[in-house]
Amino acid sequence: EEQLVESGGGLIQPGGSLRLSCVGSGFTFSDYAMSWVRQAPGKGLEWVSGISGSGGSPFYVDSVKGRFTVSRDNSKNTVYLQMNKLRADDTAVYYCAKDSTAFLYSSREFDPWGQGALVSVSS
Amino acid sequence: DIQMTQSPSSLSASVGDRVTITCRASQTINKYLNWYQQKPGEAPKLLISATSSLRSGVPSRFSGSGSGTDFTLTISSLQPEDFATYYCQQSYNVPRTFGPGTKVDIK
């Protein structure tokens, strides 16, 4: 069974940094791009970032460009989201999700998703 | 970016009802439309990909149709476990964008 487990969420002050991790199992991790999708409290879903299976071709939504960095360590079956200069509007549950192809920009769906990591940005 | 809209934003229905949710894209997305189900406190789950391909393990009461800019998710006979929020998502281009969701609750 394919499974994703996130960790690293928490309460952080505005301007602070946090790193999320997502460990995948049940599939050949390096064969798939991985993405991060967030959901603000009571709101919808927003694709934030993604990275190809090789570790290249990263994507960032405009609102996080220059502040967030996605990376992966295929030897550890782990994808990371380094979040710097956090703002109140970054408060959300962050889900990692497996893409359908190795190349991020060819992927057509997110499946499965992890259980999510809550990031709260507040003073 | 491609904007996705859904209607209705919420609906109340009874067990056994036929439910239809509509999703519209701001430009043509061919067949590249997915549907996800999210229950409270849970992660989204992929139900249907590429407009009409039912994912493994998803009950056959769920179906999808459409093309171009207009798409539909239909639940033929609503079951208690189907009360949830449903999101459409386009995978035609980047950034992948989601609709705002349709909440299905009990009448």
XYZ file of N, CA and C in Angstrom:
690
model
N 0.841 -1.196 0.000
C 0.000 0.000 0.000
C 0.876 1.247 0.000
N 0.554 2.175 -0.882
C 1.292 3.432 -0.922
C 0.896 4.307 0.263
N 1.882 4.905 0.890
C 1.608 5.706 2.072
C 2.568 6.887 2.139
N 2.050 8.012 2.630
C 2.833 9.224 2.838
C 2.599 9.708 4.247
N 3.685 10.067 4.935
C 3.577 10.548 6.308
C 4.361 11.839 6.436
N 3.639 12.928 6.781
C 4.269 14.223 6.962
C 4.655 14.447 8.417
N 5.626 15.320 8.608
C 6.009 15.750 9.951
C 6.628 17.132 9.857
N 6.762 17.776 11.015
C 7.455 19.052 11.063
C 6.578 20.276 11.227
N 5.272 20.087 11.277
C 4.397 21.238 11.459
C 4.475 21.781 12.884
N 3.842 22.931 13.096
C 3.821 23.507 14.430
C 3.444 24.968 14.402
N 3.557 25.588 15.581
C 3.268 27.016 15.744
C 4.566 27.800 15.604
N 4.536 28.812 14.748
C 5.737 29.594 14.492
C 5.353 31.063 14.383
N 6.251 31.920 14.829
C 5.990 33.360 14.756
C 6.183 33.875 13.334
N 5.487 34.950 12.978
C 5.699 35.563 11.660
C 7.168 35.882 11.452
N 7.633 35.583 10.233
C 9.035 35.794 9.907
C 9.915 34.591 10.189
N 9.372 33.603 10.871
C 10.148 32.422 11.221
C 10.238 31.404 10.107
N 10.934 30.298 10.406
C 11.164 29.231 9.430
C 10.713 27.893 9.990
N 10.354 27.013 9.076
C 9.915 25.668 9.441
C 10.238 24.759 8.272
N 10.572 23.506 8.564
C 10.788 22.538 7.496
C 9.848 21.362 7.662
N 9.071 21.107 6.631
C 8.198 19.945 6.606
C 8.908 18.791 5.904
N 8.632 17.590 6.383
C 9.156 16.375 5.749
C 7.995 15.462 5.404
N 8.190 14.665 4.378
C 7.174 13.701 3.966
C 7.893 12.432 3.520
N 7.638 11.349 4.220
C 8.261 10.069 3.887
C 7.268 9.200 3.126
N 7.708 8.668 2.002
C 6.860 7.808 1.198
C 7.250 6.349 1.343
N 6.268 5.469 1.224
C 6.516 4.032 1.263
C 5.507 3.325 0.375
N 5.858 2.092 -0.017
C 4.947 1.297 -0.835
C 5.065 1.550 -2.324
N 6.011 2.374 -2.736
C 6.245 2.637 -4.158
C 7.712 3.048 -4.332
N 8.181 3.011 -5.568
C 9.554 3.419 -5.862
C 9.597 4.930 -5.894
N 10.091 5.492 -4.806
C 9.963 6.933 -4.550
C 10.542 7.774 -5.687
N 11.701 7.405 -6.178
C 12.376 8.221 -7.189
C 11.671 8.189 -8.545
N 10.721 7.307 -8.721
C 9.993 7.209 -9.987
C 8.855 8.218 -10.101
N 8.635 8.985 -9.049
C 7.489 9.882 -9.044
C 7.837 11.275 -8.565
N 7.266 12.268 -9.237
C 7.306 13.618 -8.711
C 6.483 13.664 -7.438
N 6.748 14.658 -6.627
C 6.017 14.843 -5.383
C 5.595 16.300 -5.268
N 4.429 16.513 -4.672
C 3.892 17.862 -4.550
C 3.463 18.170 -3.121
N 3.344 19.467 -2.866
C 2.791 19.961 -1.602
C 1.544 20.785 -1.934
N 0.458 20.458 -1.257
C -0.813 21.156 -1.427
C -1.249 21.633 -0.043
N -1.698 22.868 0.063
C -2.104 23.370 1.376
C -3.576 23.741 1.406
N -4.088 23.773 2.634
C -5.495 24.101 2.855
C -5.590 24.975 4.086
N -5.892 26.245 3.876
C -6.086 27.163 4.991
C -7.345 26.760 5.754
N -7.447 27.116 7.024
C -8.602 26.709 7.834
C -9.931 27.072 7.190
N -10.756 26.068 6.969
C -12.072 26.288 6.393
C -12.085 26.657 4.925
N -10.938 26.549 4.266
C -10.825 26.970 2.870
C -10.564 25.785 1.938
N -10.335 26.101 0.666
C -10.105 25.079 -0.336
C -8.639 24.692 -0.461
N -8.334 24.002 -1.535
C -7.012 23.434 -1.762
C -6.189 24.284 -2.714
N -4.900 24.411 -2.408
C -3.985 25.200 -3.241
C -2.686 24.432 -3.444
N -2.331 24.180 -4.712
C -1.048 23.550 -5.029
C 0.054 24.563 -4.778
N 0.971 24.242 -3.888
C 1.989 25.187 -3.454
C 3.324 24.956 -4.161
N 3.733 23.691 -4.222
C 5.066 23.389 -4.727
C 5.127 21.941 -5.183
N 6.101 21.658 -6.032
C 6.309 20.294 -6.485
C 7.720 20.124 -7.004
N 8.123 18.858 -7.140
C 9.472 18.564 -7.583
C 9.464 17.240 -8.335
N 10.225 17.164 -9.404
C 10.273 15.944 -10.198
C 11.017 14.833 -9.449
N 10.864 13.630 -9.929
C 11.464 12.472 -9.279
C 12.977 12.543 -9.179
N 13.587 13.189 -10.151
C 15.047 13.351 -10.175
C 15.522 14.437 -9.237
N 14.600 15.232 -8.760
C 14.957 16.369 -7.912
C 14.999 17.687 -8.669
N 14.728 17.648 -9.964
C 14.764 18.854 -10.758
C 13.384 19.445 -10.998
N 13.364 20.495 -11.805
C 12.113 21.126 -12.260
C 11.162 21.490 -11.137
N 11.627 22.188 -10.123
C 10.712 22.557 -9.035
C 9.680 23.580 -9.495
N 8.522 23.526 -8.821
C 7.463 24.492 -9.063
C 7.099 25.176 -7.750
N 6.787 26.486 -7.863
C 6.301 27.240 -6.708
C 5.159 28.146 -7.166
N 4.108 28.188 -6.364
C 3.048 29.164 -6.609
C 3.611 30.550 -6.308
N 3.097 31.558 -6.969
C 3.667 32.903 -6.857
C 3.776 33.389 -5.408
N 2.801 33.055 -4.587
C 2.759 33.588 -3.223
C 3.880 33.049 -2.335
N 4.564 31.994 -2.753
C 5.636 31.441 -1.918
C 7.002 31.504 -2.592
N 7.046 31.984 -3.824
C 8.332 32.079 -4.536
C 9.304 32.949 -3.761
N 10.545 32.470 -3.633
C 11.560 33.211 -2.905
C 11.534 32.967 -1.414
N 10.493 32.303 -0.913
C 10.397 32.025 0.530
C 10.426 30.529 0.827
N 9.854 29.719 -0.048
C 9.784 28.273 0.146
C 10.748 27.584 -0.809
N 11.315 26.473 -0.344
C 12.191 25.658 -1.185
C 11.809 24.187 -1.033
N 11.553 23.540 -2.153
C 11.234 22.115 -2.139
C 12.488 21.331 -2.517
N 12.694 20.203 -1.873
C 13.835 19.343 -2.185
C 13.454 17.907 -1.854
N 14.303 16.990 -2.236
C 14.026 15.590 -1.925
C 15.326 14.829 -1.757
N 15.251 13.766 -0.965
C 16.361 12.845 -0.787
C 15.819 11.458 -1.113
N 16.094 11.000 -2.311
C 15.521 9.729 -2.743
C 16.103 8.538 -1.972
N 17.287 8.712 -1.395
C 17.864 7.623 -0.595
C 17.092 7.438 0.716
N 16.374 8.477 1.108
C 15.580 8.419 2.335
C 14.078 8.410 2.042
N 13.705 8.337 0.765
C 12.283 8.357 0.377
C 11.556 9.557 0.984
N 12.215 10.695 0.983
C 11.678 11.865 1.681
C 11.704 13.098 0.787
N 10.613 13.855 0.865
C 10.545 15.162 0.229
C 10.381 16.207 1.322
N 10.976 17.353 1.111
C 10.986 18.409 2.119
C 10.361 19.683 1.558
N 9.850 20.502 2.461
C 9.431 21.854 2.111
C 10.001 22.784 3.174
N 11.034 23.524 2.775
C 11.627 24.513 3.668
C 10.857 25.819 3.509
N 10.291 26.292 4.609
C 9.450 27.490 4.564
C 10.103 28.592 5.389
N 10.501 29.661 4.741
C 11.134 30.803 5.396
C 10.236 32.026 5.315
N 10.529 33.006 6.128
C 9.772 34.272 6.128
C 8.275 34.001 6.170
N 7.873 33.146 7.087
C 6.471 32.746 7.153
C 5.580 33.916 7.540
N 4.374 33.898 6.962
C 3.380 34.956 7.173
C 2.108 34.323 7.711
N 1.261 35.150 8.249
C 0.001 34.649 8.806
C -0.827 33.917 7.743
N -0.755 34.393 6.504
C -1.566 33.754 5.466
C -0.962 32.447 4.950
N 0.166 32.025 5.536
C 0.701 30.688 5.247
C 0.097 29.642 6.185
N -0.677 30.090 7.164
C -1.321 29.168 8.087
C -2.241 28.215 7.333
N -1.974 26.923 7.487
C -2.727 25.929 6.714
C -2.300 24.525 7.136
N -3.085 23.561 6.719
C -2.633 22.173 6.734
C -1.901 21.938 5.421
N -0.694 21.424 5.521
C 0.113 21.153 4.339
C 0.111 19.638 4.087
N -0.360 19.276 2.917
C -0.382 17.870 2.512
C 0.727 17.613 1.493
N 1.409 16.497 1.631
C 2.232 16.061 0.512
C 1.425 15.042 -0.280
N 1.691 14.983 -1.554
C 0.941 14.095 -2.442
C 1.860 13.535 -3.514
N 1.607 12.327 -3.884
C 2.376 11.663 -4.943
C 1.787 12.031 -6.299
N 2.652 12.463 -7.196
C 2.229 12.748 -8.561
C 2.163 11.454 -9.381
N 1.615 11.550 -10.568
C 1.388 10.347 -11.372
C 2.537 9.999 -12.309
N 3.519 10.909 -12.440
C 4.660 10.660 -13.321
C 5.939 11.135 -12.645
N 7.061 10.772 -13.249
C 8.350 11.196 -12.710
C 8.596 12.681 -12.956
N 8.181 13.149 -14.119
C 8.374 14.561 -14.469
C 7.184 15.359 -13.963
N 7.439 16.328 -13.140
C 6.374 17.067 -12.463
C 5.353 17.644 -13.430
N 5.819 18.223 -14.510
C 4.940 18.977 -15.392
C 4.124 18.076 -16.319
N 4.395 16.762 -16.274
C 3.578 15.803 -17.019
C 2.541 15.132 -16.140
N 2.657 15.360 -14.836
C 1.766 14.680 -13.898
C 0.327 15.138 -14.100
N -0.601 14.177 -13.889
C -2.002 14.509 -14.122
C -2.866 14.439 -12.870
N -2.393 13.828 -11.823
C -3.217 13.773 -10.616
C -2.353 13.560 -9.385
N -2.947 13.837 -8.216
C -2.307 13.652 -6.925
C -2.952 12.441 -6.239
N -2.138 11.402 -6.012
C -2.690 10.206 -5.395
C -1.594 9.249 -4.985
N -1.466 8.899 -3.682
C -2.318 9.341 -2.576
C -1.807 10.637 -1.955
N -2.447 11.005 -0.855
C -2.076 12.182 -0.064
C -1.663 11.709 1.333
N -0.799 12.489 1.966
C -0.490 12.227 3.358
C -1.604 12.748 4.256
N -1.430 12.566 5.547
C -2.463 12.961 6.505
C -2.454 14.455 6.793
N -1.384 15.127 6.406
C -1.302 16.569 6.566
C -0.513 16.986 7.795
N 0.111 18.155 7.706
C 0.859 18.754 8.811
C 0.356 20.183 8.983
N -0.056 20.519 10.193
C -0.614 21.847 10.462
C 0.503 22.840 10.754
N 0.494 23.919 10.006
C 1.421 25.026 10.216
C 0.611 26.243 10.635
N 0.880 26.749 11.823
C 0.182 27.926 12.342
C 1.183 29.048 12.518
N 0.949 30.153 11.841
C 1.844 31.304 11.919
C 1.131 32.406 12.692
N 1.628 32.669 13.885
C 0.967 33.634 14.746
C 1.934 34.120 15.818
N 1.750 35.383 16.215
C 2.580 35.924 17.291
C 1.917 35.722 18.649
N -3.406 31.779 -15.067
C -3.821 30.559 -14.402
C -5.258 30.225 -14.792
N -5.558 28.939 -14.872
C -6.918 28.498 -15.162
C -7.747 28.552 -13.888
N -8.872 29.245 -13.973
C -9.770 29.360 -12.821
C -10.831 28.272 -12.904
N -11.077 27.633 -11.777
C -12.083 26.579 -11.699
C -13.239 27.033 -10.811
N -14.440 26.838 -11.278
C -15.615 27.144 -10.467
C -16.457 25.880 -10.313
N -17.208 25.809 -9.222
C -18.078 24.668 -8.963
C -19.450 25.168 -8.555
N -20.459 24.409 -8.918
C -21.807 24.707 -8.453
C -22.555 23.414 -8.192
N -23.392 23.415 -7.141
C -23.507 24.494 -6.163
C -22.321 24.479 -5.205
N -22.256 25.474 -4.332
C -21.201 25.481 -3.316
C -21.532 24.503 -2.196
N -22.815 24.265 -2.000
C -23.255 23.272 -1.030
C -24.625 22.759 -1.434
N -24.934 21.578 -0.948
C -26.261 21.023 -1.194
C -26.621 20.071 -0.073
N -27.903 19.972 0.158
C -28.421 19.030 1.141
C -29.198 17.948 0.410
N -28.915 16.716 0.736
C -29.553 15.609 0.040
C -29.806 14.458 1.004
N -30.664 13.568 0.577
C -31.008 12.402 1.398
C -30.337 11.145 0.848
N -30.177 10.167 1.718
C -29.650 8.876 1.275
C -30.538 8.328 0.157
N -29.901 7.910 -0.905
C -30.631 7.396 -2.054
C -30.835 8.405 -3.162
N -30.612 9.679 -2.871
C -30.784 10.715 -3.886
C -29.698 10.623 -4.958
N -30.051 11.123 -6.121
C -29.067 11.309 -7.196
C -28.530 12.720 -7.076
N -27.205 12.845 -7.038
C -26.565 14.136 -6.818
C -25.653 14.461 -8.007
N -25.735 15.704 -8.463
C -24.894 16.155 -9.562
C -24.172 17.431 -9.168
N -22.873 17.444 -9.368
C -22.019 18.601 -9.083
C -21.362 19.018 -10.397
N -21.362 20.318 -10.645
C -20.810 20.846 -11.885
C -19.511 21.599 -11.627
N -18.593 21.447 -12.529
C -17.301 22.138 -12.478
C -17.055 22.787 -13.833
N -16.612 24.031 -13.808
C -16.344 24.754 -15.049
C -14.950 25.365 -15.014
N -14.231 25.226 -16.117
C -12.896 25.800 -16.248
C -12.965 27.096 -17.052
N -12.040 28.016 -16.757
C -12.037 29.322 -17.427
C -11.526 29.240 -18.867
N -10.928 28.106 -19.232
C -10.524 27.851 -20.611
C -10.573 26.346 -20.825
N -10.467 25.930 -22.057
C -10.562 24.514 -22.315
C -9.424 23.743 -21.637
N -9.771 22.618 -21.040
C -8.772 21.771 -20.389
C -8.823 20.351 -20.947
N -9.403 20.221 -22.133
C -9.497 18.914 -22.777
C -10.223 17.961 -21.836
N -9.585 16.854 -21.484
C -10.203 15.885 -20.571
C -9.518 15.885 -19.208
N -8.614 16.841 -18.984
C -7.741 16.785 -17.820
C -8.394 17.354 -16.572
N -9.365 16.623 -16.066
C -10.154 17.060 -14.928
C -10.273 15.899 -13.941
N -9.913 16.182 -12.691
C -9.978 15.175 -11.627
C -10.992 15.599 -10.571
N -11.520 14.611 -9.865
C -12.423 14.851 -8.739
C -11.849 14.209 -7.477
N -11.880 14.969 -6.373
C -11.417 14.493 -5.084
C -12.563 14.608 -4.079
N -12.545 13.691 -3.122
C -13.497 13.699 -2.005
C -12.714 13.970 -0.719
N -13.219 14.873 0.098
C -12.572 15.131 1.381
C -13.603 15.098 2.494
N -13.370 14.238 3.458
C -14.213 14.183 4.651
C -13.560 14.996 5.751
N -14.341 15.511 6.700
C -13.786 16.365 7.763
C -12.622 15.698 8.478
N -11.522 16.455 8.619
C -10.357 15.957 9.330
C -9.522 14.969 8.557
N -9.858 14.722 7.302
C -9.110 13.759 6.491
C -8.466 14.439 5.292
N -7.502 13.736 4.698
C -6.894 14.217 3.467
C -7.829 13.974 2.289
N -7.685 14.747 1.238
C -8.464 14.470 0.027
C -8.116 13.100 -0.545
N -9.105 12.529 -1.212
C -8.946 11.226 -1.845
C -9.356 11.346 -3.305
N -8.503 10.862 -4.196
C -8.807 10.904 -5.623
C -9.901 9.894 -5.962
N -10.987 10.404 -6.569
C -12.107 9.543 -6.961
C -12.073 9.216 -8.452
N -11.926 10.269 -9.241
C -12.017 10.152 -10.691
C -10.906 10.974 -11.321
N -10.220 10.391 -12.291
C -9.193 11.105 -13.033
C -9.576 11.182 -14.509
N -8.973 12.119 -15.196
C -9.202 12.296 -16.636
C -10.688 12.276 -16.985
N -11.446 13.070 -16.268
C -12.882 13.288 -16.468
C -13.770 12.118 -16.039
N -13.404 10.873 -16.418
C -14.365 9.792 -16.225
C -13.749 8.468 -15.763
N -12.457 8.437 -15.485
C -11.814 7.179 -15.077
C -11.934 6.984 -13.577
N -12.722 6.012 -13.197
C -12.950 5.725 -11.789
C -11.715 5.055 -11.211
N -11.244 5.581 -10.097
C -10.053 5.002 -9.469
C -10.388 3.670 -8.806
N -9.390 2.834 -8.673
C -9.574 1.523 -8.066
C -10.156 1.649 -6.661
N -11.185 0.871 -6.397
C -11.794 0.865 -5.076
C -12.912 1.870 -4.892
N -13.100 2.760 -5.856
C -14.168 3.750 -5.751
C -15.477 3.130 -6.250
N -16.547 3.255 -5.465
C -17.819 2.628 -5.848
C -18.333 3.115 -7.202
N -19.011 2.233 -7.897
C -19.492 2.549 -9.241
C -20.647 3.548 -9.243
N -21.176 3.895 -8.084
C -22.218 4.937 -8.054
C -21.649 6.317 -8.393
N -20.327 6.445 -8.334
C -19.676 7.683 -8.744
C -19.363 7.631 -10.240
N -19.629 8.714 -10.940
C -19.264 8.791 -12.346
C -18.952 10.238 -12.713
N -18.158 10.391 -13.747
C -17.787 11.717 -14.218
C -17.978 11.825 -15.716
N -18.263 13.038 -16.158
C -18.432 13.265 -17.589
C -18.058 14.696 -17.911
N -18.007 14.983 -19.210
C -17.728 16.335 -19.661
C -16.549 16.405 -20.604
N -16.284 17.596 -21.081
C -15.118 17.854 -21.928
C -15.006 19.356 -22.151
N -13.806 19.771 -22.553
C -13.618 21.195 -22.841
C -13.569 22.034 -21.575
N -14.675 22.662 -21.253
C -14.712 23.522 -20.070
C -15.741 23.099 -19.033
N -16.652 22.215 -19.369
C -17.750 21.871 -18.470
C -17.738 20.386 -18.116
N -17.788 20.126 -16.801
C -17.647 18.773 -16.301
C -18.667 18.508 -15.194
N -18.956 17.229 -14.986
C -19.966 16.847 -14.008
C -19.512 15.630 -13.223
N -19.750 15.682 -11.913
C -19.606 14.513 -11.045
C -21.012 14.111 -10.627
N -21.334 12.845 -10.805
C -22.650 12.350 -10.429
C -22.512 11.209 -9.436
N -23.318 11.273 -8.393
C -23.451 10.157 -7.450
C -24.855 9.616 -7.673
N -24.958 8.384 -8.139
C -26.260 7.890 -8.597
C -27.235 7.628 -7.456
N -26.716 7.194 -6.325
C -27.561 6.903 -5.171
C -26.729 7.194 -3.928
N -26.959 8.357 -3.340
C -26.124 8.847 -2.254
C -26.160 7.905 -1.055
N -24.985 7.584 -0.546
C -24.859 6.736 0.628
C -24.356 7.542 1.819
N -24.569 7.055 3.053
C -24.155 7.828 4.243
C -22.674 8.209 4.215
N -21.837 7.352 3.661
C -20.395 7.636 3.650
C -19.996 8.647 2.574
N -20.944 9.088 1.762
C -20.645 10.041 0.693
C -20.776 11.492 1.127
N -21.246 11.721 2.345
C -21.361 13.093 2.806
C -19.962 13.638 3.068
N -19.594 14.646 2.275
C -18.217 15.123 2.222
C -18.177 16.369 1.352
N -16.972 16.919 1.195
C -16.759 18.014 0.256
C -16.033 17.467 -0.969
N -16.490 17.886 -2.141
C -15.928 17.404 -3.394
C -15.248 18.558 -4.130
N -14.025 18.300 -4.595
C -13.245 19.293 -5.312
C -12.923 18.792 -6.718
N -13.055 19.682 -7.694
C -12.519 19.368 -9.012
C -11.130 20.017 -9.124
N -10.330 19.500 -10.026
C -8.965 20.003 -10.209
C -8.554 19.796 -11.659
N -8.001 20.840 -12.267
C -7.539 20.699 -13.640
C -6.063 20.331 -13.653
N -5.719 19.434 -14.568
C -4.308 19.053 -14.740
C -3.876 19.307 -16.185
N -4.538 20.252 -16.824
C -4.187 20.597 -18.205
C -2.875 21.347 -18.267
N -2.690 22.296 -17.329
C -1.407 22.977 -17.282
C -1.072 23.408 -15.865
N 0.085 24.041 -15.766
C 0.608 24.470 -14.480
C 0.332 25.970 -14.322
N -0.116 26.442 -13.142
C -0.277 25.640 -11.930
C -1.570 24.832 -11.943
N -1.514 23.663 -11.375
C -2.711 22.856 -11.193
C -3.631 23.628 -10.243
N -4.856 23.783 -10.602
C -5.785 24.564 -9.788
C -7.023 23.751 -9.464
N -7.575 24.076 -8.293
C -8.742 23.371 -7.779
C -9.964 24.281 -7.815
N -11.126 23.665 -7.889
C -12.355 24.395 -7.659
C -12.514 24.672 -6.175
N -13.458 25.533 -5.808
C -13.644 25.931 -4.408
C -14.320 24.873 -3.551
N -14.824 23.828 -4.167
C -15.442 22.743 -3.414
C -16.955 22.812 -3.374
N -17.563 21.651 -3.244
C -19.010 21.510 -3.054
C -19.230 20.616 -1.846
N -19.871 21.173 -0.824
C -20.136 20.408 0.382
C -21.482 19.712 0.260
N -21.480 18.413 0.440
C -22.701 17.615 0.389
C -23.038 17.197 1.813
N -24.175 17.671 2.324
C -24.539 17.270 3.674
C -25.944 16.665 3.707
N -26.293 16.213 4.883
C -27.535 15.448 5.051
C -28.732 16.371 5.165
N -29.756 16.060 4.391
C -30.988 16.849 4.479
C -31.765 16.425 5.726
